[in-house]
JSON list of C-alpha atoms in Angstrom, two decimals:
[
{"chain": "A", "resi": 16, "resn": "ASP", "atom": "CA", "xyz": [86.22, 112.84, 114.72]},
{"chain": "A", "resi": 17, "resn": "THR", "atom": "CA", "xyz": [86.29, 116.38, 113.37]},
{"chain": "A", "resi": 18, "resn": "GLY", "atom": "CA", "xyz": [82.53, 116.90, 113.14]},
{"chain": "A", "resi": 19, "resn": "VAL", "atom": "CA", "xyz": [80.23, 119.02, 115.28]},
{"chain": "A", "resi": 20, "resn": "SER", "atom": "CA", "xyz": [80.08, 117.65, 118.82]},
{"chain": "A", "resi": 21, "resn": "GLN", "atom": "CA", "xyz": [77.20, 118.17, 121.25]},
{"chain": "A", "resi": 22, "resn": "ASP", "atom": "CA", "xyz": [77.03, 117.31, 124.92]},
{"chain": "A", "resi": 23, "resn": "PRO", "atom": "CA", "xyz": [75.07, 115.78, 126.55]},
{"chain": "A", "resi": 24, "resn": "ARG", "atom": "CA", "xyz": [73.23, 113.61, 124.04]},
{"chain": "A", "resi": 25, "resn": "HIS", "atom": "CA", "xyz": [70.23, 113.29, 126.31]},
{"chain": "A", "resi": 26, "resn": "LYS", "atom": "CA", "xyz": [69.12, 115.39, 129.28]},
{"chain": "A", "resi": 27, "resn": "ILE", "atom": "CA", "xyz": [66.19, 114.54, 131.54]},
{"chain": "A", "resi": 28, "resn": "THR", "atom": "CA", "xyz": [65.15, 117.15, 134.07]},
{"chain": "A", "resi": 29, "resn": "LYS", "atom": "CA", "xyz": [62.21, 118.25, 136.15]},
{"chain": "A", "resi": 30, "resn": "ARG", "atom": "CA", "xyz": [60.07, 121.21, 135.19]},
{"chain": "A", "resi": 31, "resn": "GLY", "atom": "CA", "xyz": [61.47, 124.42, 136.61]},
{"chain": "A", "resi": 32, "resn": "GLN", "atom": "CA", "xyz": [65.11, 123.35, 136.57]},
{"chain": "A", "resi": 33, "resn": "ASN", "atom": "CA", "xyz": [67.84, 125.06, 134.55]},
{"chain": "A", "resi": 34, "resn": "VAL", "atom": "CA", "xyz": [69.75, 123.17, 131.86]},
{"chain": "A", "resi": 35, "resn": "THR", "atom": "CA", "xyz": [72.86, 123.96, 129.81]},
{"chain": "A", "resi": 36, "resn": "PHE", "atom": "CA", "xyz": [73.99, 122.34, 126.58]},
{"chain": "A", "resi": 37, "resn": "ARG", "atom": "CA", "xyz": [77.38, 122.57, 124.94]},
{"chain": "A", "resi": 38, "resn": "CYS", "atom": "CA", "xyz": [78.35, 122.59, 121.27]},
{"chain": "A", "resi": 39, "resn": "ASP", "atom": "CA", "xyz": [81.86, 122.26, 119.84]},
{"chain": "A", "resi": 40, "resn": "PRO", "atom": "CA", "xyz": [81.89, 123.25, 116.15]},
{"chain": "A", "resi": 41, "resn": "ILE", "atom": "CA", "xyz": [84.22, 122.07, 113.42]},
{"chain": "A", "resi": 42, "resn": "SER", "atom": "CA", "xyz": [87.48, 123.77, 114.38]},
{"chain": "A", "resi": 43, "resn": "GLU", "atom": "CA", "xyz": [87.94, 126.02, 111.35]},
{"chain": "A", "resi": 44, "resn": "HIS", "atom": "CA", "xyz": [84.31, 127.16, 111.24]},
{"chain": "A", "resi": 45, "resn": "ASN", "atom": "CA", "xyz": [83.56, 130.69, 112.43]},
{"chain": "A", "resi": 46, "resn": "ARG", "atom": "CA", "xyz": [79.75, 130.42, 112.23]},
{"chain": "A", "resi": 47, "resn": "LEU", "atom": "CA", "xyz": [77.71, 128.54, 114.81]},
{"chain": "A", "resi": 48, "resn": "TYR", "atom": "CA", "xyz": [73.94, 127.99, 114.84]},
{"chain": "A", "resi": 49, "resn": "TRP", "atom": "CA", "xyz": [71.38, 126.61, 117.29]},
{"chain": "A", "resi": 50, "resn": "TYR", "atom": "CA", "xyz": [68.14, 125.01, 116.10]},
{"chain": "A", "resi": 51, "resn": "ARG", "atom": "CA", "xyz": [65.30, 123.25, 117.88]},
{"chain": "A", "resi": 52, "resn": "GLN", "atom": "CA", "xyz": [63.41, 120.29, 116.45]},
{"chain": "A", "resi": 53, "resn": "THR", "atom": "CA", "xyz": [60.14, 118.93, 117.77]},
{"chain": "A", "resi": 54, "resn": "LEU", "atom": "CA", "xyz": [58.46, 115.68, 116.75]},
{"chain": "A", "resi": 55, "resn": "GLY", "atom": "CA", "xyz": [57.26, 115.67, 113.15]},
{"chain": "A", "resi": 56, "resn": "GLN", "atom": "CA", "xyz": [58.76, 119.05, 112.35]},
{"chain": "A", "resi": 57, "resn": "GLY", "atom": "CA", "xyz": [61.92, 120.29, 110.71]},
{"chain": "A", "resi": 58, "resn": "PRO", "atom": "CA", "xyz": [64.60, 122.15, 112.66]},
{"chain": "A", "resi": 59, "resn": "GLU", "atom": "CA", "xyz": [63.62, 125.70, 113.70]},
{"chain": "A", "resi": 60, "resn": "PHE", "atom": "CA", "xyz": [66.25, 128.41, 113.90]},
{"chain": "A", "resi": 61, "resn": "LEU", "atom": "CA", "xyz": [67.04, 129.79, 117.36]},
{"chain": "A", "resi": 62, "resn": "THR", "atom": "CA", "xyz": [70.21, 131.86, 117.11]},
{"chain": "A", "resi": 63, "resn": "TYR", "atom": "CA", "xyz": [73.47, 132.34, 115.20]},
{"chain": "A", "resi": 64, "resn": "PHE", "atom": "CA", "xyz": [77.01, 133.45, 116.00]},
{"chain": "A", "resi": 65, "resn": "GLN", "atom": "CA", "xyz": [79.78, 134.74, 113.79]},
{"chain": "A", "resi": 66, "resn": "ASN", "atom": "CA", "xyz": [82.88, 134.20, 115.92]},
{"chain": "A", "resi": 67, "resn": "GLU", "atom": "CA", "xyz": [81.84, 135.49, 119.35]},
{"chain": "A", "resi": 68, "resn": "ALA", "atom": "CA", "xyz": [79.19, 137.91, 118.08]},
{"chain": "A", "resi": 69, "resn": "GLN", "atom": "CA", "xyz": [75.55, 136.83, 118.33]},
{"chain": "A", "resi": 70, "resn": "LEU", "atom": "CA", "xyz": [74.11, 138.14, 115.07]},
{"chain": "A", "resi": 71, "resn": "GLU", "atom": "CA", "xyz": [70.51, 136.97, 115.06]},
{"chain": "A", "resi": 72, "resn": "LYS", "atom": "CA", "xyz": [67.98, 135.63, 117.53]},
{"chain": "A", "resi": 73, "resn": "SER", "atom": "CA", "xyz": [64.63, 134.07, 116.71]},
{"chain": "A", "resi": 74, "resn": "ARG", "atom": "CA", "xyz": [61.44, 135.15, 118.45]},
{"chain": "A", "resi": 75, "resn": "LEU", "atom": "CA", "xyz": [61.33, 131.52, 119.62]},
{"chain": "A", "resi": 76, "resn": "LEU", "atom": "CA", "xyz": [64.19, 132.41, 121.94]},
{"chain": "A", "resi": 77, "resn": "SER", "atom": "CA", "xyz": [62.26, 133.66, 124.95]},
{"chain": "A", "resi": 78, "resn": "ASP", "atom": "CA", "xyz": [63.83, 135.43, 127.92]},
{"chain": "A", "resi": 79, "resn": "ARG", "atom": "CA", "xyz": [64.43, 132.03, 129.50]},
{"chain": "A", "resi": 80, "resn": "PHE", "atom": "CA", "xyz": [66.86, 131.10, 126.75]},
{"chain": "A", "resi": 81, "resn": "SER", "atom": "CA", "xyz": [70.40, 132.42, 126.47]},
{"chain": "A", "resi": 82, "resn": "ALA", "atom": "CA", "xyz": [73.30, 131.43, 124.26]},
{"chain": "A", "resi": 83, "resn": "GLU", "atom": "CA", "xyz": [76.94, 132.35, 124.47]},
{"chain": "A", "resi": 84, "resn": "ARG", "atom": "CA", "xyz": [80.09, 131.80, 122.48]},
{"chain": "A", "resi": 85, "resn": "PRO", "atom": "CA", "xyz": [82.63, 133.65, 124.63]},
{"chain": "A", "resi": 86, "resn": "LYS", "atom": "CA", "xyz": [85.85, 132.94, 122.74]},
{"chain": "A", "resi": 87, "resn": "GLY", "atom": "CA", "xyz": [84.44, 132.23, 119.32]},
{"chain": "A", "resi": 88, "resn": "SER", "atom": "CA", "xyz": [84.97, 128.50, 119.73]},
{"chain": "A", "resi": 89, "resn": "PHE", "atom": "CA", "xyz": [82.46, 126.36, 121.65]},
{"chain": "A", "resi": 90, "resn": "SER", "atom": "CA", "xyz": [78.98, 127.60, 122.49]},
{"chain": "A", "resi": 91, "resn": "THR", "atom": "CA", "xyz": [76.51, 126.99, 125.32]},
{"chain": "A", "resi": 92, "resn": "LEU", "atom": "CA", "xyz": [72.73, 127.18, 125.25]},
{"chain": "A", "resi": 93, "resn": "GLU", "atom": "CA", "xyz": [71.03, 127.64, 128.62]},
{"chain": "A", "resi": 94, "resn": "ILE", "atom": "CA", "xyz": [67.34, 127.26, 129.36]},
{"chain": "A", "resi": 95, "resn": "GLN", "atom": "CA", "xyz": [66.16, 128.61, 132.70]},
{"chain": "A", "resi": 96, "resn": "ARG", "atom": "CA", "xyz": [63.00, 127.48, 134.51]},
{"chain": "A", "resi": 97, "resn": "THR", "atom": "CA", "xyz": [62.29, 124.74, 132.00]},
{"chain": "A", "resi": 98, "resn": "GLU", "atom": "CA", "xyz": [58.71, 124.11, 130.88]},
{"chain": "A", "resi": 99, "resn": "GLN", "atom": "CA", "xyz": [57.04, 121.06, 129.32]},
{"chain": "A", "resi": 100, "resn": "GLY", "atom": "CA", "xyz": [57.05, 122.79, 125.95]},
{"chain": "A", "resi": 101, "resn": "ASP", "atom": "CA", "xyz": [60.84, 122.94, 125.99]},
{"chain": "A", "resi": 102, "resn": "SER", "atom": "CA", "xyz": [61.03, 119.19, 125.39]},
{"chain": "A", "resi": 103, "resn": "ALA", "atom": "CA", "xyz": [62.71, 118.89, 121.99]},
{"chain": "A", "resi": 104, "resn": "MET", "atom": "CA", "xyz": [65.91, 118.01, 120.18]},
{"chain": "A", "resi": 105, "resn": "TYR", "atom": "CA", "xyz": [68.39, 120.90, 120.29]},
{"chain": "A", "resi": 106, "resn": "LEU", "atom": "CA", "xyz": [70.69, 120.88, 117.28]},
{"chain": "A", "resi": 107, "resn": "CYS", "atom": "CA", "xyz": [73.91, 122.78, 116.77]},
{"chain": "A", "resi": 108, "resn": "ALA", "atom": "CA", "xyz": [75.43, 123.46, 113.35]},
{"chain": "A", "resi": 109, "resn": "SER", "atom": "CA", "xyz": [78.59, 125.16, 112.20]},
{"chain": "A", "resi": 110, "resn": "GLY", "atom": "CA", "xyz": [79.62, 126.71, 108.93]},
{"chain": "A", "resi": 111, "resn": "GLY", "atom": "CA", "xyz": [82.71, 128.04, 107.20]},
{"chain": "A", "resi": 112, "resn": "ARG", "atom": "CA", "xyz": [82.57, 129.85, 103.86]},
{"chain": "A", "resi": 113, "resn": "GLY", "atom": "CA", "xyz": [79.17, 130.88, 102.57]},
{"chain": "A", "resi": 114, "resn": "ASP", "atom": "CA", "xyz": [79.32, 128.43, 99.70]},
{"chain": "A", "resi": 115, "resn": "GLN", "atom": "CA", "xyz": [79.70, 125.59, 102.19]},
{"chain": "A", "resi": 116, "resn": "PRO", "atom": "CA", "xyz": [76.65, 124.09, 103.90]},
{"chain": "A", "resi": 117, "resn": "GLN", "atom": "CA", "xyz": [75.91, 124.13, 107.59]},
{"chain": "A", "resi": 118, "resn": "HIS", "atom": "CA", "xyz": [77.10, 120.92, 109.25]},
{"chain": "A", "resi": 119, "resn": "PHE", "atom": "CA", "xyz": [74.98, 119.57, 112.08]},
{"chain": "A", "resi": 120, "resn": "GLY", "atom": "CA", "xyz": [75.80, 117.72, 115.26]},
{"chain": "A", "resi": 121, "resn": "ASP", "atom": "CA", "xyz": [73.72, 114.79, 116.50]},
{"chain": "A", "resi": 122, "resn": "GLY", "atom": "CA", "xyz": [71.80, 116.99, 118.92]},
{"chain": "A", "resi": 123, "resn": "THR", "atom": "CA", "xyz": [70.86, 117.02, 122.59]},
{"chain": "A", "resi": 124, "resn": "ARG", "atom": "CA", "xyz": [67.45, 115.57, 123.38]},
{"chain": "A", "resi": 125, "resn": "LEU", "atom": "CA", "xyz": [65.79, 117.38, 126.28]},
{"chain": "A", "resi": 126, "resn": "SER", "atom": "CA", "xyz": [63.01, 115.63, 128.17]},
{"chain": "A", "resi": 127, "resn": "ILE", "atom": "CA", "xyz": [61.06, 117.57, 130.82]},
{"chain": "A", "resi": 128, "resn": "LEU", "atom": "CA", "xyz": [59.35, 115.46, 133.48]},
{"chain": "B", "resi": 30, "resn": "ASP", "atom": "CA", "xyz": [53.38, 130.54, 109.03]},
{"chain": "B", "resi": 31, "resn": "GLN", "atom": "CA", "xyz": [55.08, 127.64, 107.27]},
{"chain": "B", "resi": 32, "resn": "GLN", "atom": "CA", "xyz": [57.32, 129.29, 104.69]},
{"chain": "B", "resi": 33, "resn": "VAL", "atom": "CA", "xyz": [58.78, 126.00, 103.47]},
{"chain": "B", "resi": 34, "resn": "LYS", "atom": "CA", "xyz": [56.39, 123.10, 102.99]},
{"chain": "B", "resi": 35, "resn": "GLN", "atom": "CA", "xyz": [56.90, 119.44, 102.22]},
{"chain": "B", "resi": 36, "resn": "ASN", "atom": "CA", "xyz": [53.37, 118.25, 101.65]},
{"chain": "B", "resi": 37, "resn": "SER", "atom": "CA", "xyz": [54.15, 114.55, 101.43]},
{"chain": "B", "resi": 38, "resn": "PRO", "atom": "CA", "xyz": [54.86, 113.14, 104.90]},
{"chain": "B", "resi": 39, "resn": "SER", "atom": "CA", "xyz": [56.09, 109.88, 103.40]},
{"chain": "B", "resi": 40, "resn": "LEU", "atom": "CA", "xyz": [57.15, 108.23, 100.15]},
{"chain": "B", "resi": 41, "resn": "SER", "atom": "CA", "xyz": [57.72, 104.56, 99.39]},
{"chain": "B", "resi": 42, "resn": "VAL", "atom": "CA", "xyz": [59.65, 103.37, 96.31]},
{"chain": "B", "resi": 43, "resn": "GLN", "atom": "CA", "xyz": [61.20, 100.19, 95.02]},
{"chain": "B", "resi": 44, "resn": "GLU", "atom": "CA", "xyz": [64.96, 99.78, 94.91]},
{"chain": "B", "resi": 45, "resn": "GLY", "atom": "CA", "xyz": [66.36, 100.89, 91.56]},
{"chain": "B", "resi": 46, "resn": "ARG", "atom": "CA", "xyz": [63.45, 103.21, 90.77]},
{"chain": "B", "resi": 47, "resn": "ILE", "atom": "CA", "xyz": [63.41, 107.00, 90.98]},
{"chain": "B", "resi": 48, "resn": "SER", "atom": "CA", "xyz": [62.50, 108.83, 94.19]},
{"chain": "B", "resi": 49, "resn": "ILE", "atom": "CA", "xyz": [61.09, 112.34, 93.78]},
{"chain": "B", "resi": 50, "resn": "LEU", "atom": "CA", "xyz": [60.75, 114.50, 96.87]},
{"chain": "B", "resi": 51, "resn": "ASN", "atom": "CA", "xyz": [58.97, 117.83, 96.58]},
{"chain": "B", "resi": 52, "resn": "CYS", "atom": "CA", "xyz": [59.20, 121.13, 98.42]},
{"chain": "B", "resi": 53, "resn": "ASP", "atom": "CA", "xyz": [57.27, 124.40, 98.06]},
{"chain": "B", "resi": 54, "resn": "TYR", "atom": "CA", "xyz": [58.11, 127.79, 99.51]},
{"chain": "B", "resi": 55, "resn": "THR", "atom": "CA", "xyz": [56.20, 131.02, 99.91]},
{"chain": "B", "resi": 56, "resn": "ASN", "atom": "CA", "xyz": [58.90, 133.58, 100.69]},
{"chain": "B", "resi": 57, "resn": "SER", "atom": "CA", "xyz": [60.12, 135.17, 97.44]},
{"chain": "B", "resi": 58, "resn": "MET", "atom": "CA", "xyz": [63.26, 136.37, 99.24]},
{"chain": "B", "resi": 59, "resn": "PHE", "atom": "CA", "xyz": [64.60, 132.82, 99.46]},
{"chain": "B", "resi": 60, "resn": "ASP", "atom": "CA", "xyz": [67.48, 132.47, 97.03]},
{"chain": "B", "resi": 61, "resn": "TYR", "atom": "CA", "xyz": [69.49, 129.46, 98.20]},
{"chain": "B", "resi": 62, "resn": "PHE", "atom": "CA", "xyz": [68.14, 126.00, 98.86]},
{"chain": "B", "resi": 63, "resn": "LEU", "atom": "CA", "xyz": [69.54, 122.86, 100.43]},
{"chain": "B", "resi": 64, "resn": "TRP", "atom": "CA", "xyz": [68.47, 119.26, 100.97]},
{"chain": "B", "resi": 65, "resn": "TYR", "atom": "CA", "xyz": [69.46, 117.37, 104.10]},
{"chain": "B", "resi": 66, "resn": "LYS", "atom": "CA", "xyz": [69.02, 113.70, 104.98]},
{"chain": "B", "resi": 67, "resn": "LYS", "atom": "CA", "xyz": [68.48, 112.53, 108.54]},
{"chain": "B", "resi": 68, "resn": "TYR", "atom": "CA", "xyz": [68.82, 109.05, 110.01]},
{"chain": "B", "resi": 69, "resn": "PRO", "atom": "CA", "xyz": [67.32, 108.26, 113.45]},
{"chain": "B", "resi": 70, "resn": "ALA", "atom": "CA", "xyz": [69.43, 109.47, 116.38]},
{"chain": "B", "resi": 71, "resn": "GLU", "atom": "CA", "xyz": [71.72, 111.44, 114.08]},
{"chain": "B", "resi": 72, "resn": "GLY", "atom": "CA", "xyz": [71.85, 115.07, 113.00]},
{"chain": "B", "resi": 73, "resn": "PRO", "atom": "CA", "xyz": [70.88, 116.17, 109.48]},
{"chain": "B", "resi": 74, "resn": "THR", "atom": "CA", "xyz": [73.51, 115.48, 106.83]},
{"chain": "B", "resi": 75, "resn": "PHE", "atom": "CA", "xyz": [73.92, 117.81, 103.84]},
{"chain": "B", "resi": 76, "resn": "LEU", "atom": "CA", "xyz": [73.09, 116.30, 100.45]},
{"chain": "B", "resi": 77, "resn": "ILE", "atom": "CA", "xyz": [72.95, 118.96, 97.76]},
{"chain": "B", "resi": 78, "resn": "SER", "atom": "CA", "xyz": [72.23, 122.65, 97.29]},
{"chain": "B", "resi": 79, "resn": "ILE", "atom": "CA", "xyz": [71.12, 125.03, 94.56]},
{"chain": "B", "resi": 80, "resn": "SER", "atom": "CA", "xyz": [71.31, 128.76, 94.08]},
{"chain": "B", "resi": 81, "resn": "SER", "atom": "CA", "xyz": [68.38, 130.67, 92.61]},
{"chain": "B", "resi": 82, "resn": "ILE", "atom": "CA", "xyz": [70.53, 131.60, 89.60]},
{"chain": "B", "resi": 83, "resn": "LYS", "atom": "CA", "xyz": [70.38, 127.96, 88.52]},
{"chain": "B", "resi": 84, "resn": "ASP", "atom": "CA", "xyz": [67.48, 125.66, 87.77]},
{"chain": "B", "resi": 85, "resn": "LYS", "atom": "CA", "xyz": [69.31, 122.37, 88.17]},
{"chain": "B", "resi": 86, "resn": "ASN", "atom": "CA", "xyz": [72.22, 120.95, 90.13]},
{"chain": "B", "resi": 87, "resn": "GLU", "atom": "CA", "xyz": [73.46, 117.40, 89.96]},
{"chain": "B", "resi": 88, "resn": "ASP", "atom": "CA", "xyz": [75.71, 115.34, 92.22]},
{"chain": "B", "resi": 89, "resn": "GLY", "atom": "CA", "xyz": [75.94, 111.65, 91.45]},
{"chain": "B", "resi": 90, "resn": "ARG", "atom": "CA", "xyz": [72.57, 110.01, 92.02]},
{"chain": "B", "resi": 91, "resn": "PHE", "atom": "CA", "xyz": [71.07, 113.24, 93.39]},
{"chain": "B", "resi": 92, "resn": "THR", "atom": "CA", "xyz": [69.63, 116.06, 91.28]},
{"chain": "B", "resi": 93, "resn": "VAL", "atom": "CA", "xyz": [67.82, 119.12, 92.56]},
{"chain": "B", "resi": 94, "resn": "PHE", "atom": "CA", "xyz": [65.48, 121.10, 90.31]},
{"chain": "B", "resi": 95, "resn": "LEU", "atom": "CA", "xyz": [64.33, 124.62, 91.06]},
{"chain": "B", "resi": 96, "resn": "ASN", "atom": "CA", "xyz": [61.28, 126.30, 89.51]},
{"chain": "B", "resi": 97, "resn": "LYS", "atom": "CA", "xyz": [61.38, 129.86, 90.78]},
{"chain": "B", "resi": 98, "resn": "SER", "atom": "CA", "xyz": [58.15, 130.97, 89.15]},
{"chain": "B", "resi": 99, "resn": "ALA", "atom": "CA", "xyz": [56.28, 128.16, 90.88]},
{"chain": "B", "resi": 100, "resn": "LYS", "atom": "CA", "xyz": [58.34, 128.51, 94.08]},
{"chain": "B", "resi": 101, "resn": "HIS", "atom": "CA", "xyz": [58.93, 124.77, 93.92]},
{"chain": "B", "resi": 102, "resn": "LEU", "atom": "CA", "xyz": [61.95, 122.53, 94.18]},
{"chain": "B", "resi": 103, "resn": "SER", "atom": "CA", "xyz": [62.36, 118.81, 93.94]},
{"chain": "B", "resi": 104, "resn": "LEU", "atom": "CA", "xyz": [65.03, 116.26, 94.74]},
{"chain": "B", "resi": 105, "resn": "HIS", "atom": "CA", "xyz": [65.44, 113.30, 92.41]},
{"chain": "B", "resi": 106, "resn": "ILE", "atom": "CA", "xyz": [67.30, 110.20, 93.55]},
{"chain": "B", "resi": 107, "resn": "VAL", "atom": "CA", "xyz": [68.07, 107.68, 90.84]},
{"chain": "B", "resi": 108, "resn": "PRO", "atom": "CA", "xyz": [68.54, 104.82, 91.22]},
{"chain": "B", "resi": 109, "resn": "SER", "atom": "CA", "xyz": [67.13, 104.62, 94.75]},
{"chain": "B", "resi": 110, "resn": "GLN", "atom": "CA", "xyz": [68.89, 102.32, 97.22]},
{"chain": "B", "resi": 111, "resn": "PRO", "atom": "CA", "xyz": [67.71, 100.86, 100.55]},
{"chain": "B", "resi": 112, "resn": "GLY", "atom": "CA", "xyz": [70.38, 102.95, 102.30]},
{"chain": "B", "resi": 113, "resn": "ASP", "atom": "CA", "xyz": [68.59, 106.07, 101.08]},
{"chain": "B", "resi": 114, "resn": "SER", "atom": "CA", "xyz": [65.74, 105.32, 103.51]},
{"chain": "B", "resi": 115, "resn": "ALA", "atom": "CA", "xyz": [65.71, 108.34, 105.83]},
{"chain": "B", "resi": 116, "resn": "VAL", "atom": "CA", "xyz": [63.89, 111.61, 106.52]},
{"chain": "B", "resi": 117, "resn": "TYR", "atom": "CA", "xyz": [64.61, 114.26, 103.90]},
{"chain": "B", "resi": 118, "resn": "PHE", "atom": "CA", "xyz": [64.37, 117.98, 104.70]},
{"chain": "B", "resi": 119, "resn": "CYS", "atom": "CA", "xyz": [64.49, 120.87, 102.29]},
{"chain": "B", "resi": 120, "resn": "ALA", "atom": "CA", "xyz": [65.79, 124.16, 103.66]},
{"chain": "B", "resi": 121, "resn": "ALA", "atom": "CA", "xyz": [65.93, 127.72, 102.35]},
{"chain": "B", "resi": 122, "resn": "SER", "atom": "CA", "xyz": [68.05, 130.80, 102.96]},
{"chain": "B", "resi": 123, "resn": "ASP", "atom": "CA", "xyz": [67.55, 134.43, 101.93]},
{"chain": "B", "resi": 124, "resn": "SER", "atom": "CA", "xyz": [71.24, 135.33, 102.00]},
{"chain": "B", "resi": 125, "resn": "GLY", "atom": "CA", "xyz": [72.26, 133.74, 98.69]},
{"chain": "B", "resi": 126, "resn": "THR", "atom": "CA", "xyz": [74.50, 131.40, 100.63]},
{"chain": "B", "resi": 127, "resn": "SER", "atom": "CA", "xyz": [74.32, 129.16, 103.68]},
{"chain": "B", "resi": 128, "resn": "TYR", "atom": "CA", "xyz": [75.09, 132.14, 105.91]},
{"chain": "B", "resi": 129, "resn": "GLY", "atom": "CA", "xyz": [72.36, 133.14, 108.30]},
{"chain": "B", "resi": 130, "resn": "LYS", "atom": "CA", "xyz": [69.39, 131.10, 109.32]},
{"chain": "B", "resi": 131, "resn": "LEU", "atom": "CA", "xyz": [67.93, 128.21, 107.37]},
{"chain": "B", "resi": 132, "resn": "THR", "atom": "CA", "xyz": [64.17, 127.70, 107.23]},
{"chain": "B", "resi": 133, "resn": "PHE", "atom": "CA", "xyz": [63.26, 124.01, 107.05]},
{"chain": "B", "resi": 134, "resn": "GLY", "atom": "CA", "xyz": [60.28, 122.07, 105.79]},
{"chain": "B", "resi": 135, "resn": "GLN", "atom": "CA", "xyz": [58.59, 119.41, 107.92]},
{"chain": "B", "resi": 136, "resn": "GLY", "atom": "CA", "xyz": [60.40, 116.54, 106.25]},
{"chain": "B", "resi": 137, "resn": "THR", "atom": "CA", "xyz": [59.45, 113.56, 104.09]},
{"chain": "B", "resi": 138, "resn": "ILE", "atom": "CA", "xyz": [60.11, 110.00, 105.22]},
{"chain": "B", "resi": 139, "resn": "LEU", "atom": "CA", "xyz": [61.54, 108.02, 102.30]},
{"chain": "B", "resi": 140, "resn": "THR", "atom": "CA", "xyz": [61.41, 104.23, 102.41]},
{"chain": "B", "resi": 141, "resn": "VAL", "atom": "CA", "xyz": [63.21, 102.30, 99.69]},
{"chain": "B", "resi": 142, "resn": "HIS", "atom": "CA", "xyz": [62.18, 98.64, 99.53]},
{"chain": "B", "resi": 143, "resn": "PRO", "atom": "CA", "xyz": [64.65, 95.99, 98.33]}
]
């Protein structure tokens, strides 16, 4: 399978705990995106990397959120001190040339108890 | 502020007929538009895109129409098949390409009845 891979698929945690998600993009893609999707809504942009450089961050990305892509390959998204409102599907996408669409993984569903 | 809106939460059509999904946007800087399809427990899958320099793009059963003056786009699926039943999202970019962030609508649930 050469698509975008996300791990874990589902994470259940207690409020106040830290969580980390991983995304492995399509190997030849240099762009990597994180989105968040809540029930009944479309995906909302969080942040975007070109290789290892983080180029844009949404205002949705509070101080509790951090994303990294240290070697320009896989990326991690960490949420510290989770809150009930963080419960959502976290989607990763990757992209190659600009005339090619962003390709999405199947997401990590975060449930906060 | 919802810059991309899909005002129909759901659409039901008969197999073989045409499905028309609509999308409106408010940001005049948007110049590249995409449609994605999403099945339950899967990520969105790209369907078709259109640049603002065009008013129509066609790929098999899928055609996207863009009316820039009305800030409106639509996706036509003909003929519709039961396997097309999914949530459809329109998305917009202001970079002229799929670089940078995409702004999504809320989605329309399409149900195609046999």
